[in-house]
PDB file of C-alpha atoms in Angstrom:
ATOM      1  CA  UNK A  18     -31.496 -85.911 -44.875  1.00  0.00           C
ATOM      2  CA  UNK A  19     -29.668 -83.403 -42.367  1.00  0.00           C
ATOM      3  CA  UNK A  20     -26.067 -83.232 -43.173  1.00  0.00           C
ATOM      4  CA  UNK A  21     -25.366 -79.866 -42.076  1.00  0.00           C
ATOM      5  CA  UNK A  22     -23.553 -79.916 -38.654  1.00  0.00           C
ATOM      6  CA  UNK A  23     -20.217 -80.355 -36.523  1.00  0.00           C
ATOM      7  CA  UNK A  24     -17.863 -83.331 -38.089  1.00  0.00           C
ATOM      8  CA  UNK A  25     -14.743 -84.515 -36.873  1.00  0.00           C
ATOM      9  CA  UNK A  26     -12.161 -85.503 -39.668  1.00  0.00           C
ATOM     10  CA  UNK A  27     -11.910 -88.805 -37.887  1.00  0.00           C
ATOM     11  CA  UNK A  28      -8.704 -89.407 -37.082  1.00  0.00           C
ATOM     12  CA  UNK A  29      -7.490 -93.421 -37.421  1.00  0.00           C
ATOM     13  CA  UNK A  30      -5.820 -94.891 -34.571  1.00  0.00           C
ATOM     14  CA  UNK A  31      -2.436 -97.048 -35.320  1.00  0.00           C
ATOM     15  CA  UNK A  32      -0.701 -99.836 -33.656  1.00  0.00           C
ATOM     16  CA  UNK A  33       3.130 -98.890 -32.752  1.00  0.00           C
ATOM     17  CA  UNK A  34       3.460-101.710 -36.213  1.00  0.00           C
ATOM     18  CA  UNK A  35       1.741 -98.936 -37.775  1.00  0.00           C
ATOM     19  CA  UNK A  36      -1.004-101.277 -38.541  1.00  0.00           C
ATOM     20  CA  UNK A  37      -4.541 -99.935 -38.176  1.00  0.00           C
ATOM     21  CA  UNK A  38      -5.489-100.545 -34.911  1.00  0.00           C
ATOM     22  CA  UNK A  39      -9.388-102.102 -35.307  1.00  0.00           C
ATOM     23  CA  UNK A  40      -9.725-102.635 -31.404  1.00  0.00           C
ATOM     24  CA  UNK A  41      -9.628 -99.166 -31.089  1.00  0.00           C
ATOM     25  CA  UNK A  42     -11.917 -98.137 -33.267  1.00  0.00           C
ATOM     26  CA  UNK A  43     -15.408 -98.479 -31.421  1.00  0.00           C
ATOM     27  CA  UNK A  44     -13.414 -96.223 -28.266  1.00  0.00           C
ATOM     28  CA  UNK A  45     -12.914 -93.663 -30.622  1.00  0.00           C
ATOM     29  CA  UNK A  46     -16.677 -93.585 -32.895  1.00  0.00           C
ATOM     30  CA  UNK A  47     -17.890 -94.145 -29.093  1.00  0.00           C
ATOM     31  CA  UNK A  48     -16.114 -90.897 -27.938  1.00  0.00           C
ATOM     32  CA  UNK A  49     -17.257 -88.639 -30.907  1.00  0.00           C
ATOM     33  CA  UNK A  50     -21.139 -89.727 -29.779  1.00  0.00           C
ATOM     34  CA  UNK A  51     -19.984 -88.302 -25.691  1.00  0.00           C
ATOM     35  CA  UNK A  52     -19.126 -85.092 -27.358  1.00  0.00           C
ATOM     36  CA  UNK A  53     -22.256 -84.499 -28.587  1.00  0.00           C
ATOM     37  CA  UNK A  54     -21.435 -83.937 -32.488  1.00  0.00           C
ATOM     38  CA  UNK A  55     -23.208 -84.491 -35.848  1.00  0.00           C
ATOM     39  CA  UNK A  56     -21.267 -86.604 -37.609  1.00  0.00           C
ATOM     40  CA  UNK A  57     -17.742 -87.873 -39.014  1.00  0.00           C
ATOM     41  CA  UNK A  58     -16.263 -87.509 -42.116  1.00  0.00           C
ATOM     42  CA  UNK A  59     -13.871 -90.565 -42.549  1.00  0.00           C
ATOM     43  CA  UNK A  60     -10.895 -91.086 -44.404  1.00  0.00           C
ATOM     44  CA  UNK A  61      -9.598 -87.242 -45.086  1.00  0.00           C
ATOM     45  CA  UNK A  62      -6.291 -85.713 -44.322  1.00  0.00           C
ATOM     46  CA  UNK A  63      -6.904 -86.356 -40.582  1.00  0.00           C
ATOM     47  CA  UNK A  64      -7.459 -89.986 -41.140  1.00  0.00           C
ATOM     48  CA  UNK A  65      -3.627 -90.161 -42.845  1.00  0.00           C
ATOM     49  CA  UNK A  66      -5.637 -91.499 -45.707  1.00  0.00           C
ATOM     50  CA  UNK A  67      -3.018 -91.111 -48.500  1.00  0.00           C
ATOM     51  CA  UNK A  68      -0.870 -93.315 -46.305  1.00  0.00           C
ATOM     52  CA  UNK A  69      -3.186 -96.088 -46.949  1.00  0.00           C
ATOM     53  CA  UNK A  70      -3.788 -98.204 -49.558  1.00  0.00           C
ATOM     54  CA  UNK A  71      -7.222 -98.095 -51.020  1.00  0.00           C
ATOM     55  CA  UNK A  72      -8.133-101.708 -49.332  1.00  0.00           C
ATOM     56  CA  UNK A  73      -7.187-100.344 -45.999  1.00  0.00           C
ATOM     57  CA  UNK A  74      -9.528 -97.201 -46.950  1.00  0.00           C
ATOM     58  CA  UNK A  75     -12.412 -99.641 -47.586  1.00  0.00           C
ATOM     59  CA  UNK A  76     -11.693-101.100 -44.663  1.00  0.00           C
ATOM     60  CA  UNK A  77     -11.388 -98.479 -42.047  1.00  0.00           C
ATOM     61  CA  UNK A  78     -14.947 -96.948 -43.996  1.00  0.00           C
ATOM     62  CA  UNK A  79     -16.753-100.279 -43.044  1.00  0.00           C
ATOM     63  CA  UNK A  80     -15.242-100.994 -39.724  1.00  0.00           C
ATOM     64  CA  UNK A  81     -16.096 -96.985 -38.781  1.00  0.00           C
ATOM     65  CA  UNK A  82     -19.274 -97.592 -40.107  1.00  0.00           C
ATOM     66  CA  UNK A  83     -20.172-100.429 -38.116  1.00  0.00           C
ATOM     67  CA  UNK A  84     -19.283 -99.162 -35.354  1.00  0.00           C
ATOM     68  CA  UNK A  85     -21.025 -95.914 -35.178  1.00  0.00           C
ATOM     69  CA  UNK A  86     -24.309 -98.277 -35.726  1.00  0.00           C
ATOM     70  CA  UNK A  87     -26.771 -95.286 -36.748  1.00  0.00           C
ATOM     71  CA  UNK A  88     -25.514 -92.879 -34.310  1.00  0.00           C
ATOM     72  CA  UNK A  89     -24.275 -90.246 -36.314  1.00  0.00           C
ATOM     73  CA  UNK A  90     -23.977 -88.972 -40.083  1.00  0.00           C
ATOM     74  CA  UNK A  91     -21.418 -90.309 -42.027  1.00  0.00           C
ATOM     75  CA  UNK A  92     -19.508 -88.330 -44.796  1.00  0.00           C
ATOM     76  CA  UNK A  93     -16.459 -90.850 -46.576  1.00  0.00           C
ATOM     77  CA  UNK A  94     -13.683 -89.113 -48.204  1.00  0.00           C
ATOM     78  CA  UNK A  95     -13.023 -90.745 -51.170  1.00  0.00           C
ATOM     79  CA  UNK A  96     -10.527 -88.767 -52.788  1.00  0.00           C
ATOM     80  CA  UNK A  97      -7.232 -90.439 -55.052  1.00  0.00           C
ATOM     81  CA  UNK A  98      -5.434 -88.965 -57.642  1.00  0.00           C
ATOM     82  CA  UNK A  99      -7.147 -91.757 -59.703  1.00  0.00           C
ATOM     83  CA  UNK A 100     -10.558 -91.404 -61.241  1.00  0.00           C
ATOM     84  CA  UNK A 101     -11.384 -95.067 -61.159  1.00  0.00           C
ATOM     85  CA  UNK A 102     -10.030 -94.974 -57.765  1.00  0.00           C
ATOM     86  CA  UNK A 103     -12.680 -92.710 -56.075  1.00  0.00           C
ATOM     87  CA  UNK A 104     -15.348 -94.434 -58.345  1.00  0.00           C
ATOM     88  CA  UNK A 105     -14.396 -97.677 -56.527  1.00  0.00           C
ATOM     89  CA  UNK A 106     -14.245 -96.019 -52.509  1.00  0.00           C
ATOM     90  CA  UNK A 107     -17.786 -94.048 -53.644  1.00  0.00           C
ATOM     91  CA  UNK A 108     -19.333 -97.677 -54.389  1.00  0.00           C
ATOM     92  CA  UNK A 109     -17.585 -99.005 -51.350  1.00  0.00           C
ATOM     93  CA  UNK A 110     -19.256 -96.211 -49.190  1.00  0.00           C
ATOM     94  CA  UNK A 111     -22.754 -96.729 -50.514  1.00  0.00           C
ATOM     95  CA  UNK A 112     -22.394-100.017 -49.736  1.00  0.00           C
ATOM     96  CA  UNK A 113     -21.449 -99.738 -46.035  1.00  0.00           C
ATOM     97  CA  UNK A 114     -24.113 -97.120 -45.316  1.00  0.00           C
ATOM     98  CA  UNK A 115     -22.748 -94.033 -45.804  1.00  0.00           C
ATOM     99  CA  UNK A 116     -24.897 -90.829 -46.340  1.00  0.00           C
ATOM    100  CA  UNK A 117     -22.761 -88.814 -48.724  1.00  0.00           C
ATOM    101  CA  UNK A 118     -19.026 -88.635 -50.158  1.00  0.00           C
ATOM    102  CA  UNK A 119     -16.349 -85.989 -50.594  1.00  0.00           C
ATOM    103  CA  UNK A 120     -13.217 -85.852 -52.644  1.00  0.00           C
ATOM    104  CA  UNK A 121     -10.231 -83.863 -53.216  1.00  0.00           C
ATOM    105  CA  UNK A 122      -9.437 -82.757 -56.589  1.00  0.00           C
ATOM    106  CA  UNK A 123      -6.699 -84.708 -58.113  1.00  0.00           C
ATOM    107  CA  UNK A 124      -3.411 -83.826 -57.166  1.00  0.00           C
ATOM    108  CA  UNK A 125       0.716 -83.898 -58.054  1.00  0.00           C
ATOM    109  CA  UNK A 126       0.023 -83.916 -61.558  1.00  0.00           C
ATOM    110  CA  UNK A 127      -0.821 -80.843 -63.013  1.00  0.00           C
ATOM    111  CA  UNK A 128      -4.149 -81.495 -64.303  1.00  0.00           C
ATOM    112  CA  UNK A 129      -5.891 -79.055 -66.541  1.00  0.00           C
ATOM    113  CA  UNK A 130      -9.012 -77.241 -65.165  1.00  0.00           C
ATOM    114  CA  UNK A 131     -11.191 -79.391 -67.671  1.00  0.00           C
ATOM    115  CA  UNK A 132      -9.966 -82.708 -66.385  1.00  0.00           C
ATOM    116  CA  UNK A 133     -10.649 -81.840 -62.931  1.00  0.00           C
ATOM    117  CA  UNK A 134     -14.055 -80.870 -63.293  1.00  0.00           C
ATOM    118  CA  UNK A 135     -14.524 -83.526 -65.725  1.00  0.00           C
ATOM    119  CA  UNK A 136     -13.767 -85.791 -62.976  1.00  0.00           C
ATOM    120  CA  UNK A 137     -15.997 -84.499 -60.673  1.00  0.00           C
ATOM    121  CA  UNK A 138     -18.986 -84.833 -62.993  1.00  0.00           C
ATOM    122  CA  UNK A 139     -17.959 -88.510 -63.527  1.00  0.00           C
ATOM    123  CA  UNK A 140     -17.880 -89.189 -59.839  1.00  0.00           C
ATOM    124  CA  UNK A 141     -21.283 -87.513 -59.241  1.00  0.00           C
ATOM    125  CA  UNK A 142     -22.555 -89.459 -62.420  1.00  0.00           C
ATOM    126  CA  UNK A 143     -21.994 -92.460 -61.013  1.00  0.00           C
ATOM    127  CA  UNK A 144     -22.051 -92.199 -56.898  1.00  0.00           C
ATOM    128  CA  UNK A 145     -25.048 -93.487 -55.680  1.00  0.00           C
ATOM    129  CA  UNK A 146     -24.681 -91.290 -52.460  1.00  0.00           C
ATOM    130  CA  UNK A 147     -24.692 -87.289 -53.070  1.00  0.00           C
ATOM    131  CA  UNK A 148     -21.139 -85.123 -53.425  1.00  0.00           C
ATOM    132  CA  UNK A 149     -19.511 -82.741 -50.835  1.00  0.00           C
ATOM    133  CA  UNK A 150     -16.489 -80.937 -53.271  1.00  0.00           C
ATOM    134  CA  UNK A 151     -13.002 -80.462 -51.280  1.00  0.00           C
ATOM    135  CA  UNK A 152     -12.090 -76.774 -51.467  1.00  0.00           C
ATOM    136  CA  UNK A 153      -8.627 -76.747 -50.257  1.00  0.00           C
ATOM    137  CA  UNK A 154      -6.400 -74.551 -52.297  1.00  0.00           C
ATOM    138  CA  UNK A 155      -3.228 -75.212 -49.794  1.00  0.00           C
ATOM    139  CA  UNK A 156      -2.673 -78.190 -50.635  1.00  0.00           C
ATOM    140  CA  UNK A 157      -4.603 -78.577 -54.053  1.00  0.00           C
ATOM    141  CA  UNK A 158      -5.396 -76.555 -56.713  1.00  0.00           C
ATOM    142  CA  UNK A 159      -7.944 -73.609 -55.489  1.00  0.00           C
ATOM    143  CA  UNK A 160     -11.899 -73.376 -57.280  1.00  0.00           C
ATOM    144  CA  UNK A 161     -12.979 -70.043 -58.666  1.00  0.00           C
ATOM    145  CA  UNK A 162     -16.373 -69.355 -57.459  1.00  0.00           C
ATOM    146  CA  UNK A 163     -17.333 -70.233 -61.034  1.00  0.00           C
ATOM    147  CA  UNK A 164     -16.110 -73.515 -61.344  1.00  0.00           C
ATOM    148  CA  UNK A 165     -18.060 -73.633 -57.735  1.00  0.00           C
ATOM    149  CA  UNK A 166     -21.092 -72.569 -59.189  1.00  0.00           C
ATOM    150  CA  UNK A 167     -20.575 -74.824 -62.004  1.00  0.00           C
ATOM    151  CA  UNK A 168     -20.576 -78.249 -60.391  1.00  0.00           C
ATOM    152  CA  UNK A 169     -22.711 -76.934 -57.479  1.00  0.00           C
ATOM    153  CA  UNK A 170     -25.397 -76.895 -60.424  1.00  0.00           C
ATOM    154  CA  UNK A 171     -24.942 -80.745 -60.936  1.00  0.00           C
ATOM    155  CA  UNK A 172     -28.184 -82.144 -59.368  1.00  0.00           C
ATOM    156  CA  UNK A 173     -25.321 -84.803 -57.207  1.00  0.00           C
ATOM    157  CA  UNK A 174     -23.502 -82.506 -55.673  1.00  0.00           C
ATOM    158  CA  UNK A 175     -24.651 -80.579 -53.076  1.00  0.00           C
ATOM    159  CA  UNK A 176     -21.794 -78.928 -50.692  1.00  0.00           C
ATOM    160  CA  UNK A 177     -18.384 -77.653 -50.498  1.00  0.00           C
ATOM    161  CA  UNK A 178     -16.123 -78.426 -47.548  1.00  0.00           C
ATOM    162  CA  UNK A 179     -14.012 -75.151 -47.529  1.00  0.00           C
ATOM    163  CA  UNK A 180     -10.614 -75.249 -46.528  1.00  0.00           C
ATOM    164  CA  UNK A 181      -9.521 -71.947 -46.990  1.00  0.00           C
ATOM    165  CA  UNK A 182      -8.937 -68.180 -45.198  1.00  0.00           C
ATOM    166  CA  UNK A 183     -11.042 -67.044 -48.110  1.00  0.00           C
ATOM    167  CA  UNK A 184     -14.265 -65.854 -46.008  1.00  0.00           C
ATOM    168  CA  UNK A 185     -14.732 -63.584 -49.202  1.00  0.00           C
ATOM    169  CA  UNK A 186     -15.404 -66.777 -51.132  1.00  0.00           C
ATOM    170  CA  UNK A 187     -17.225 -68.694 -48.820  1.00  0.00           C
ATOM    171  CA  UNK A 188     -19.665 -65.290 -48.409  1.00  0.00           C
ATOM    172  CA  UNK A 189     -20.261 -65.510 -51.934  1.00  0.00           C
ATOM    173  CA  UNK A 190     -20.359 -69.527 -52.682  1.00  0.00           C
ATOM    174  CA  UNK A 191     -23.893 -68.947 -49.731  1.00  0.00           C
ATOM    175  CA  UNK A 192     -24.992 -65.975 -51.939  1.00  0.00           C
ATOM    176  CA  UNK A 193     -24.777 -67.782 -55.296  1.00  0.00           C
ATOM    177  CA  UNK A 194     -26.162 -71.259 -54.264  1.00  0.00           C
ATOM    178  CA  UNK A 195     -28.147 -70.933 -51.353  1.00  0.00           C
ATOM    179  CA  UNK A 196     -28.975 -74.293 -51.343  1.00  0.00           C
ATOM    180  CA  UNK A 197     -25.659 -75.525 -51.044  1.00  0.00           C
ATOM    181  CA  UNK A 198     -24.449 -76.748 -47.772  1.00  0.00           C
ATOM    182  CA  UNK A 199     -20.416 -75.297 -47.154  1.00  0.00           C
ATOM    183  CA  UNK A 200     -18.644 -76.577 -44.470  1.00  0.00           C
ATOM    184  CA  UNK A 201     -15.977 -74.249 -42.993  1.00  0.00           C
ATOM    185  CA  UNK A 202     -12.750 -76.321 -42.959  1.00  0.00           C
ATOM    186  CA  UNK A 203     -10.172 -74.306 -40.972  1.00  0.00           C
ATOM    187  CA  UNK A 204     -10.853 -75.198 -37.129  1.00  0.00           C
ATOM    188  CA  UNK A 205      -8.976 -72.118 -35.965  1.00  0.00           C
ATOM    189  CA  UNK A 206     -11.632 -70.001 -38.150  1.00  0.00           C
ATOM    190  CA  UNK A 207     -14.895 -71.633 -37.383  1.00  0.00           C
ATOM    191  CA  UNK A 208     -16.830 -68.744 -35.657  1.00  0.00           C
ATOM    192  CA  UNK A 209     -15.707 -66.622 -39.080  1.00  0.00           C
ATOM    193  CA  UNK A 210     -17.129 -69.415 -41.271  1.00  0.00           C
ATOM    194  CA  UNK A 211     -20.202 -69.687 -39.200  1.00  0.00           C
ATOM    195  CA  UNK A 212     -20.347 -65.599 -39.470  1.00  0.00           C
ATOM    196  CA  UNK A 213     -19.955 -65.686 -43.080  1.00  0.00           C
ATOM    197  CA  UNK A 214     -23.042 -68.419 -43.584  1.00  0.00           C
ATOM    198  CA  UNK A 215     -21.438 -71.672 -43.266  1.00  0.00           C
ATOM    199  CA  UNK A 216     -24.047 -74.196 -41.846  1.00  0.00           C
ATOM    200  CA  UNK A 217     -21.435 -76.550 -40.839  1.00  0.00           C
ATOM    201  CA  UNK A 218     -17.662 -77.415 -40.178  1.00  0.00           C
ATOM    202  CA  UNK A 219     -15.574 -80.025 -40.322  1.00  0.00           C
ATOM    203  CA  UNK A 220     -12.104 -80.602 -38.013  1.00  0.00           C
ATOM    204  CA  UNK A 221      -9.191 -82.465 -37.031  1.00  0.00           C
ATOM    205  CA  UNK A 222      -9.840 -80.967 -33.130  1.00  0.00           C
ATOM    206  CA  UNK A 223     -13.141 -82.293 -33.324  1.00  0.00           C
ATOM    207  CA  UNK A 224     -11.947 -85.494 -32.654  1.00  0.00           C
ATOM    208  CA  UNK A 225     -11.075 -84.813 -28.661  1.00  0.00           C
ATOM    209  CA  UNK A 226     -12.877 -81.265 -28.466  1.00  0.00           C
ATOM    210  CA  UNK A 227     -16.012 -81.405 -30.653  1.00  0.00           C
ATOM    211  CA  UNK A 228     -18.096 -80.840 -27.979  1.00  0.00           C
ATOM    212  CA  UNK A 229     -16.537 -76.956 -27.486  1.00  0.00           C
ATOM    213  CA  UNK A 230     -17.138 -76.793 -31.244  1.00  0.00           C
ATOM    214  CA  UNK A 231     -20.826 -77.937 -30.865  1.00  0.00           C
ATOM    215  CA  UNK A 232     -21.316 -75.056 -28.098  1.00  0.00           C
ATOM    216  CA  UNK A 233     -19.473 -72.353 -30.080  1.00  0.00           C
ATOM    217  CA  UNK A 234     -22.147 -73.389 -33.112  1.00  0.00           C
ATOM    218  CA  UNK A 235     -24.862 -73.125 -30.766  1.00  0.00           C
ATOM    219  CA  UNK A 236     -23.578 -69.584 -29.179  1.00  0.00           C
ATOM    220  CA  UNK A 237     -23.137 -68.051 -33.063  1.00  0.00           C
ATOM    221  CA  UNK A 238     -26.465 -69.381 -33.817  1.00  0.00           C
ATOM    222  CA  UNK A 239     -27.623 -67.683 -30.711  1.00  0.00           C
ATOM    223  CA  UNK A 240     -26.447 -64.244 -31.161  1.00  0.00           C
ATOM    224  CA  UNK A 241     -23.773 -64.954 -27.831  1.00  0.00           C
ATOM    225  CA  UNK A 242     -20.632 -63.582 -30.090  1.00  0.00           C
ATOM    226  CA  UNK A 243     -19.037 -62.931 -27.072  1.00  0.00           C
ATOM    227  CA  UNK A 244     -19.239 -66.346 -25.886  1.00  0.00           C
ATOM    228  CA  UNK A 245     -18.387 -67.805 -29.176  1.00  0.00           C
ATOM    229  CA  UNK A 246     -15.377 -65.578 -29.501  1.00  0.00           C
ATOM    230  CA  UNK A 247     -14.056 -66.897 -26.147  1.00  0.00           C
ATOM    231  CA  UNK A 248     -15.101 -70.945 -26.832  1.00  0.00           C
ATOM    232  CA  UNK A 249     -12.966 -70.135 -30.138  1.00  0.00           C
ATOM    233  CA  UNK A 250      -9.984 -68.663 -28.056  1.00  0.00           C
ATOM    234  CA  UNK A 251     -10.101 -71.601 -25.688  1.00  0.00           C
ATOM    235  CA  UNK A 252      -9.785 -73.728 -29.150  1.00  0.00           C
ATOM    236  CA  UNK A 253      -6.859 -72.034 -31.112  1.00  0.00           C
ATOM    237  CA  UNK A 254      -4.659 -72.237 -27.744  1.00  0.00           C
ATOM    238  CA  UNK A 255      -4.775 -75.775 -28.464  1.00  0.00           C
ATOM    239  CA  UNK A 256      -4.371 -75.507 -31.986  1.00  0.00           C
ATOM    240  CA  UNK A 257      -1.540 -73.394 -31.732  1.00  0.00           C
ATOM    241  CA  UNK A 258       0.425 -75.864 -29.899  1.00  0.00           C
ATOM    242  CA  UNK A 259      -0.428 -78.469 -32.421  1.00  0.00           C
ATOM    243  CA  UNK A 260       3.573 -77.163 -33.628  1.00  0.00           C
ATOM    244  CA  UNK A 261       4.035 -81.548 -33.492  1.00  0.00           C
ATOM    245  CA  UNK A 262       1.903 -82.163 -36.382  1.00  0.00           C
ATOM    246  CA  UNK A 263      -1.559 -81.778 -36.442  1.00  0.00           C
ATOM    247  CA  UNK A 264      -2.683 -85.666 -36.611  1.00  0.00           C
ATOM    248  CA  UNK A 265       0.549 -86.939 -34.041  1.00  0.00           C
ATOM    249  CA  UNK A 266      -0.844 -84.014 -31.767  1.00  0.00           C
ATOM    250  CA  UNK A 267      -4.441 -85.067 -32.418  1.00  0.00           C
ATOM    251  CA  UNK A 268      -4.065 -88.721 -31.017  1.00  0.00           C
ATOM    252  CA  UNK A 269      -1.244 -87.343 -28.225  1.00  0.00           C
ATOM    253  CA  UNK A 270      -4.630 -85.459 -26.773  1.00  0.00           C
ATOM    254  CA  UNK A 271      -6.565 -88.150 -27.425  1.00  0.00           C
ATOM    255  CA  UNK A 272      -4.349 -89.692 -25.566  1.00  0.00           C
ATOM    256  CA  UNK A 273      -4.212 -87.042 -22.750  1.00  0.00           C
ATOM    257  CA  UNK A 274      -8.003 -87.789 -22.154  1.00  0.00           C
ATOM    258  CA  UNK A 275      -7.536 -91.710 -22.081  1.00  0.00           C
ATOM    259  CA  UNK A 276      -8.920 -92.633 -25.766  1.00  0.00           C
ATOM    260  CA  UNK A 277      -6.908 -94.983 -28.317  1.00  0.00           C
ATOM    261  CA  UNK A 278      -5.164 -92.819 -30.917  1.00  0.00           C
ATOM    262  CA  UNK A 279      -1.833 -94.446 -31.525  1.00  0.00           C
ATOM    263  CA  UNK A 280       1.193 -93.150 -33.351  1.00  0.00           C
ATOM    264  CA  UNK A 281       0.856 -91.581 -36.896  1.00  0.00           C
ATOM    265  CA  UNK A 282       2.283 -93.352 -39.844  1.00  0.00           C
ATOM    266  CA  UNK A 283       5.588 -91.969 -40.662  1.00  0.00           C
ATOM    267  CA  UNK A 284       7.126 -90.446 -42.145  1.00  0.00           C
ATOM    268  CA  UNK A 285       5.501 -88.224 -39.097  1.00  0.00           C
ATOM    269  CA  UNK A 286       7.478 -87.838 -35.963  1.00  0.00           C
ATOM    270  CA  UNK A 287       6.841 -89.358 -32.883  1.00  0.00           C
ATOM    271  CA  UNK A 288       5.215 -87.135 -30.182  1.00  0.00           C
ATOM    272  CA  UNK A 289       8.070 -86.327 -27.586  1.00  0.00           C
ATOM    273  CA  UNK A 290       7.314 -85.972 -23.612  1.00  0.00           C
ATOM    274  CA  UNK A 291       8.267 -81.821 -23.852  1.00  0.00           C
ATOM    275  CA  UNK A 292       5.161 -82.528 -26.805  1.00  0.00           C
ATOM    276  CA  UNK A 293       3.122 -83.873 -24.440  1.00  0.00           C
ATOM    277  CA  UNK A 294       3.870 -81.382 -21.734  1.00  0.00           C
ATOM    278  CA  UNK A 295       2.636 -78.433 -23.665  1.00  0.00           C
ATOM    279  CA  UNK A 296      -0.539 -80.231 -25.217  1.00  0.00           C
ATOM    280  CA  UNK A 297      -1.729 -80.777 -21.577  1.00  0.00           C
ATOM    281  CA  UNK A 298      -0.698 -77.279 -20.452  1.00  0.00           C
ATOM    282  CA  UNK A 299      -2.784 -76.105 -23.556  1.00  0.00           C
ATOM    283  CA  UNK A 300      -5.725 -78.217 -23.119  1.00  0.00           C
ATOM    284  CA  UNK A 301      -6.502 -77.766 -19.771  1.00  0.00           C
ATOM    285  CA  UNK A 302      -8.833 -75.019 -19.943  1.00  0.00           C
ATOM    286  CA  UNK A 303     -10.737 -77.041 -22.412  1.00  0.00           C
ATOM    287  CA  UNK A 304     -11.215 -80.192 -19.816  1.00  0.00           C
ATOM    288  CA  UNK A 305     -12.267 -77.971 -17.153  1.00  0.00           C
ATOM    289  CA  UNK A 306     -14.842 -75.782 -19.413  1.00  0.00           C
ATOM    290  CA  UNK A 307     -15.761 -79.837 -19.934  1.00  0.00           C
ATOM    291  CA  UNK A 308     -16.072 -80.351 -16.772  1.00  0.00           C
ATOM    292  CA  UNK A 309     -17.852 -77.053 -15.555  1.00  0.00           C
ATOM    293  CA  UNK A 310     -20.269 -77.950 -18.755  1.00  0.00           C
ATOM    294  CA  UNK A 311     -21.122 -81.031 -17.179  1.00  0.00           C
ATOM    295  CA  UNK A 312     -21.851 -80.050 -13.615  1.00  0.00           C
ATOM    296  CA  UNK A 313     -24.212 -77.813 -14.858  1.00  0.00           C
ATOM    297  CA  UNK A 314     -26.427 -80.214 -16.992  1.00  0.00           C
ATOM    298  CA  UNK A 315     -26.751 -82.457 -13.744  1.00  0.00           C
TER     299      UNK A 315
END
């Protein structure tokens, strides 16, 4: 199974009821195949899934799944505060044809270092699909390498999606378990994470600019730093604008480039026309690199 690659953290498009909107769900899965990625890894931050409850979670996995019918890899979040909670999206997953899971350590309660890792061993115990850890010490609390090493030795779990600056860490996660797949998480550092031995990433702006993603991949890979360094340039112009909120900014591009994305769920803002008007100043370059791409592969 390859599961290494360029993921969008799939977004999920709203109705203005807030209501997930289902219509729009085969545009979007449809989109991610035009631009050329690996895969999607549905129902993280990006997909605003702590603002859903766990049947719309279930849901939104199924319907995504559906709809990408075999045309890419599918990672589902599955992370809740809630041991039995996870245990019940993991089954859910399986069941709807997912090829692996991820999860986010337990958070707002301080749980004890034990009781986290305990319930990561229970979750890899039981999933039927293998385990991609969620590194992200921002909003959670932060592995040691370690603790990394520990349940990187569980024969379930096989990855680590790192959301952190810490190259350091990543450097030495690829060092002490080669085998282990990491994932850089930061979009704004991908060409670092791919420097440091990440053989994959997974975004937010992969949802409307994974292709520029794929192509910086492919110019690291390559030896082209120079290329790479200017693909990742192009990228954090966007991403620096994202000042609205990176999901409400996310589905205003969208937007921009005629997809379905929808409001957010509040309590995140509403995108405002000045919004707007910088997103499509900042994006530009991006559609015309798109553009120039495409002329050329004619």
């Amino acid at each position: 199974m390859k599961l290494e690659g360029i993921y969008s953290a799939l977004l999920t498009p709203f109705s203005e009821d807030e209501s997930i909107d289902r219509q729009a769900i085969g545009a979007l899965v449809d989109f991610q195949v035009r631009l050329g990625i690996d895969g999607v890894y549905v129902g993280g931050s990006s997909g605003e899934a702590m603002l859903q409850s766990l049947d719309e979670r279930a849901d939104y996995l199924s319907d995504v799944a559906a709809a990408a019918s075999g045309r890419l890899t599918l990672i589902a979040h599955v992370g809740t505060i809630a041991t039995r909670d996870a245990l019940r999206l993991s089954q859910h997953a399986a069941k709807s044809g997912y090829q692996a899971i991820s999860a986010i350590p337990p958070f707002y309660y301080d749980f004890s270092r034990p009781e986290v890792m305990a319930h990561y061993r229970e979750l890899a115990d039981a999933s039927a699909l293998p385990l991609i850890v969620y590194n992200f010490p921002a909003r959670t609390s932060g592995f040691t390498l370690p603790e990394l090493v520990e349940l990187l030795s569980h024969p379930n779990i096989i990855g680590i999606k790192h959301t952190s600056s810490d190259m350091f860490q990543l450097e030495r996660i690829r060092h002490a378990v080669p085998d282990a797949i990491v994932y850089n998480g930061y979009d704004e550092m991908c060409l670092a994470g791919f420097a440091m031995g990440a053989q994959g990433a997974i975004g937010t702006t992969y949802n409307f600019m994974g292709d520029l993603f794929v192509a910086l991949r492919d110019c690291a890979a390559a030896g082209r730093i120079e290329e790479a360094r200017r693909l990742q340039a192009m990228a954090n112009r966007v991403i620096q604008v994202l000042k609205v909120g990176v999901m409400p900014g996310s589905k205003a591009l969208l937007g921009i480039m005629g997809l379905p994305g929808g409001p957010s769920r509040r309590p995140f803002r509403k995108v405002e026309e000045a919004d707007l008007a910088a997103l499509r100043e900042a994006v530009a370059p991006v559609l015309a690199w798109r553009e120039s791409t495409s002329r050329k592969s004619m």
